[in-house]
């Protein structure tokens, strides 16, 4: 502990962290839209519609329904001016989305929620398709319902205006798999296009305005001649198609296999990849390379399937949305990935800073994929490899390599390249159950320790070929790792494992309430730490001392000496299980996270909880500090990842600046009193919120010649808010008989010169009067008694003078 004492003399203790950024779910399914210039993306998320800045990933606005009902559909007009949302409360709302204002609310007239919406090309007509089998057309300028189209069967999940507004045609599709064409002049269905045998998912109009391409979940796309109402061609796509997007005829798409003139379209569907098709030959001319291995089972494929796809001309990009709520932006000419957003993270089980400058974070969510976020842009890389939920992560000291372990009984080693892309360089199999904890060597990238539900710990050596950059760049497929040492460590699940700073010791914490210390070389047991009353969730070595920190389900943290395995300190304060603990401030403080969503900062020397931070609503599973020790990242079961900034210095500087300002003001006040500039002195004392100083100023004024008159002049020249402050102060003065005269002098001024109506407008006047009355009455009674006593003294004095005078007369006689 002596080293900690020496360190604390140079280390500045932390006193507070503040949230610098919160990565919350912003998309939970449904249609996504991008505005015309491609700067903002609109994502539905339950009762909110989130507007995301595509460049930074920052949330611009969150439009929220007053009725607290989920948004079932929304649409942005082609001119970007009108945004309309529909909720389960059967209300339509029109928004000025740039200013986050609801402009208008009206009843949807549908008797069931709205499933689809579309604007015409002029942004004046809005079509709403309902779950009640009807379609309504709204005039957005005159603000009334112009058409009520009946005849569809089931939910109308697709509505689309013909791009040529002079035709006044609306296309719709519902649960009978037919495409209906409605003539808005006669309000009648003029044609029904039959051909699909499952739900129609999208409609795309060709530039000639007479050709329509429809896609369906029956694994086909159909090309229609709108003049005759007949199908020109049926194109088998061999996957359930969610969107078909026509490529612009004038674009340069030779890299996508477009060799000939004529219509080409892009499909997105259940296989999770984009394909380009030529209409004339019904041939697939381009298939996108998948970032994951192709899967055969329908169940697995459904997770990766694409639910939405659109072309954004303003960005020259194609945007796709997957079932896993990932939104991906591809270059329109090459279909190369440009940016990826993760809209929803489910439960977050672990998080670590990544990169030499901690520019990224790697996140383990409740899924087999890892997510690597670039903090500056919110770009997300999704890493495929594990086949079941990833449970834990750890990063090597340099920040370029990290390890993940999962329920699939494996661990994987990943490496970040110069271009910031992450690849899997090695994998290890050997555990009999899911691998729940992992820790990397600290000095060099030489080994990894894992622990599992099979109650064993394994040490895996990392080959030198993985650690050298030149050799790692040549790795085409992941190397296979083999455990060098295996040891049965505990009788129950091992929840945590840690490697000491010198790479010589391993600590484990288990559900059996014990922590154990092992030799790294041969996994021989060196000692046992006993004392916790419930399972241990986390073990952590001090970076400076021979100390081990443990956190437990019994709500305590303990520090243990590595020499004699004794408990040195116990920290109590959490009301729930303590899931994670880390050392900060060079080993002089601890930061712990609980299952109640609270973070606590502890100073080891004093055993004191310095700060409790409330940033999550559920268990905090992930907690990690960056290399500079000025940022912390936490991850929780509430799907949120929070970045915390150390604000100790900022707060100290602010407090110092405030103190200096206070001293300056007090000096100025002293100067003003000396110069007898009472009005300014009063104003300054009021702004400092110093009742006693204001009283001193009032006393100084009253001591002057014509003090009462000067006090009146100064009080009357104050602003209304300053008078209110003085009224509040004089209530306190009036409670003391020493200061009651000054208080009564100010009250007299206010009562004489302010009208009753004006006084009633003062904030806190009621309580002020209630407080003033009893004390004023008491002062009055005291003055009355004083007057009586003084009258009696005067009477006595007069009588004594009379008696003296008569005695003097007797003597003279």
Phi, psi and omega in degrees: 000345181296322180297321179296321179296318180294320181294322185295337180290332180258338183275136176272121179295144175276147179238342182197150170238148176234149180292120178262337179196145179233123178260097183255161174299132178241357181213126183236021177114154182112184183286140176248144178227148177242139182287173192300318182274001175075019182270327186235147180239137183252119187233120177287140181214081181068240182276358183246156168240113185267136178251116188251134172283117187294326183294314186256344185078007182282150178278118179280305179216159173232106181276123187240136178289132177296327185282000179057030178255151180297143174281122183266336181199153175206162176206143175252134183292155182301335180269006177070006186271321188249128173241128181237134176239149175235137183240175178293345179280006178063034176244145172253138179234135175255133187240144161268092193290335180291330181253005178058045181238137173274120185271324186205144174230133176214160181288139184283345182069343172293151178262001176219162183305155179277131183260334183210154179216151174203144173262154170279175186292342180266358181064023179254332180250137178239129176254135176237125176257128187253168174284358180262016177072011180246161176235132177246141174248132183242134172274112187283342180274310181276350173062055173210165181274122184266329183222149171229100188264119180245152178136346177285161177242125180079195184295129174273095188265359182213122173227141182206129175280147172293136184298334176275101188293338181295337179283338182048057179241143176238135178252138180217160174216144181225202190285357177268006174069011179261154175256120181259139176249121183253132174267118186283345177288320182256354182060029182240156175279116186263343179203151175232121180264111182252140180172329179278148179245013174209180186303135174279127188256334179203157177231135179227128182262133178283166184296333180286355177067358181246002179241133180235136173247127178244145177241153182214168178279003176273015174070025176226158168240142182239139178254124186246144170265112186285342178289318183262342183076017181249160180278134177274320186202145172247126184248113177285128185253345176065022171203154177295120187261129179261337181205139172237127183237124179285135176279139178301137185294332183272354184286163178259104185235032183296331179288348179257020176082008180276104183256328187252163171289169178108176186286133170230144178222160184249137178240148175228134184199211192291340181277352174080010179231158181267144177227148177251133182236144175261126185293317186300322184253354184058026183257148174276117184262348180204135174234127182290141176289131183278141177283354182231165178288139179300141180245144183269321185291139181298323184297314180291322181297324183298329179292327183266354185295151179270136183255346186201148178206141178206156177262131178247095183300327181300333180249354187055046184224157172253131180250129176238151178235132182255167178300333180276013177067028174265134180248121187241136177251121179247150172297129185293331183277330186239346187059028173278140183294128177255319183203151180221135176245143172257111186282333184212133186250001183051210177288135176258121188262336177198156179208143178216148171289148184218154180097152182302326180251023181054042183278346182234166167231144175251134190234131173258113178257181183285057182204168180282354180260143173266150177239129177247115182259133169274120188295327184290325187242353185067010177297136185240126171264135177253125186255118179263147179167303178291154180252350176224175186308131177279132188256328185206160182222156166206149185243139174290161190304320183288342175087006180261331179247144176213166185234141175235150175225153191216177178291344181282015175071015184238165168235153178227140177255131184239153180225138176267126180277180180298325181277013177070016175270142183254132177232155177275126183251344180199155173218151181229132177239148179165333178288151181272342179226181178305142181266114190262343182214148181213147176215139182264156174295151189263321184283307180230167178277067190251330180205167179226142176245133177236155173225154190222171175290350175278010175069015180249158169243144180231142175250126182245124177279140178264121180297149180299332181298334181279334186271336178276133186298318183298314181288322182297328181294335182274352184292122180264322178229153184300137175286156177261128178262150176234139181292131178279322182224139174230136181217133173285118191259322186219172180270345179229182181309138174267116185272335187209148176219144181217147177252138183289159182301335180263008178065017183258342185233153174233137175243142177230148176232136189229167176292347180277012175074008181247148167246143182230151179246131185234153172280138186288325187293316185231009180057034176277143183285127180259331181180166182234137177256111181244140180162332179287145183270344178223179185306148179265128182266330186212142172233144183209132177277145173288141179285346185238333185245168174273070186224144175242134175255138176230148175234146191223165175289351177277005175084009182242161169245143177228145173250134184237144174277135182281345181283312185242004177061024180270156178278120183271320182211151173233133180249117180246141182168330176287140177264003182217181179303139176262111190272328182218150174217139175223155175271138173230178180052049179053043174083008182261348178226160178240148173236127183232152179234144186243169179284354177266007177084012182256145172252141177230137177254126184240142170260123187295317186301321186258355184063019190261140171276109186284322185206142172244126183247130181250103183232353182225162181252002182211186184306132176264103182272331184248135179208122183208142179253148179280174185295325181282352177065027177241002177224148176227142175242136178235149179224141190224167175293349179277013177073008182256144172242125184242133175257126183249137179252138176288114184251018182303307182297318180300315181295321179295319178296319179297316180297320180294316179298321179296317180296317179296320179296320179299314181298317179299317181293321180294322177296318179297320179297317179299319179296318181296318179295320180297322180275000180060034174266077193292324183297313179295321179298317178300311181301317181292317179297322178293317180294330177283351182057052181242092181304320183294320179294320177299320179297318179299321178295315179299317180297320179297321180294316183293336180285341180291164172292137187058043183301315182300316183295318181292324177297315179303312182301316182290318180297317184292336181275356178285155175287167183298317181295328178288322177296321178298319179295318179296320178300319179296319181293317187291341173300319179289316180301321187294343181284345182249128183297335180292328187251004186293330182294319178294318179299314182293327178295319179290318179300317180301317179299314181295317181292327182286323191250349179253136179287154179305319180298321180293319179296325180294339179282345182295138177287137179075016183295324184296309181293326179297314180295318180298324180282326184287322188303305184298320181290321179297320178297319180295317178298320181297317179296321180295318178295322178298315180296320178297319179295316177300314181297319181292324176297318180295318178298317180299316180298314179298316181299317180296316180297319179296320179296320179296317180297317179299317182297318182292324178295319180297321179297317181299320182295316182295325179291000000 
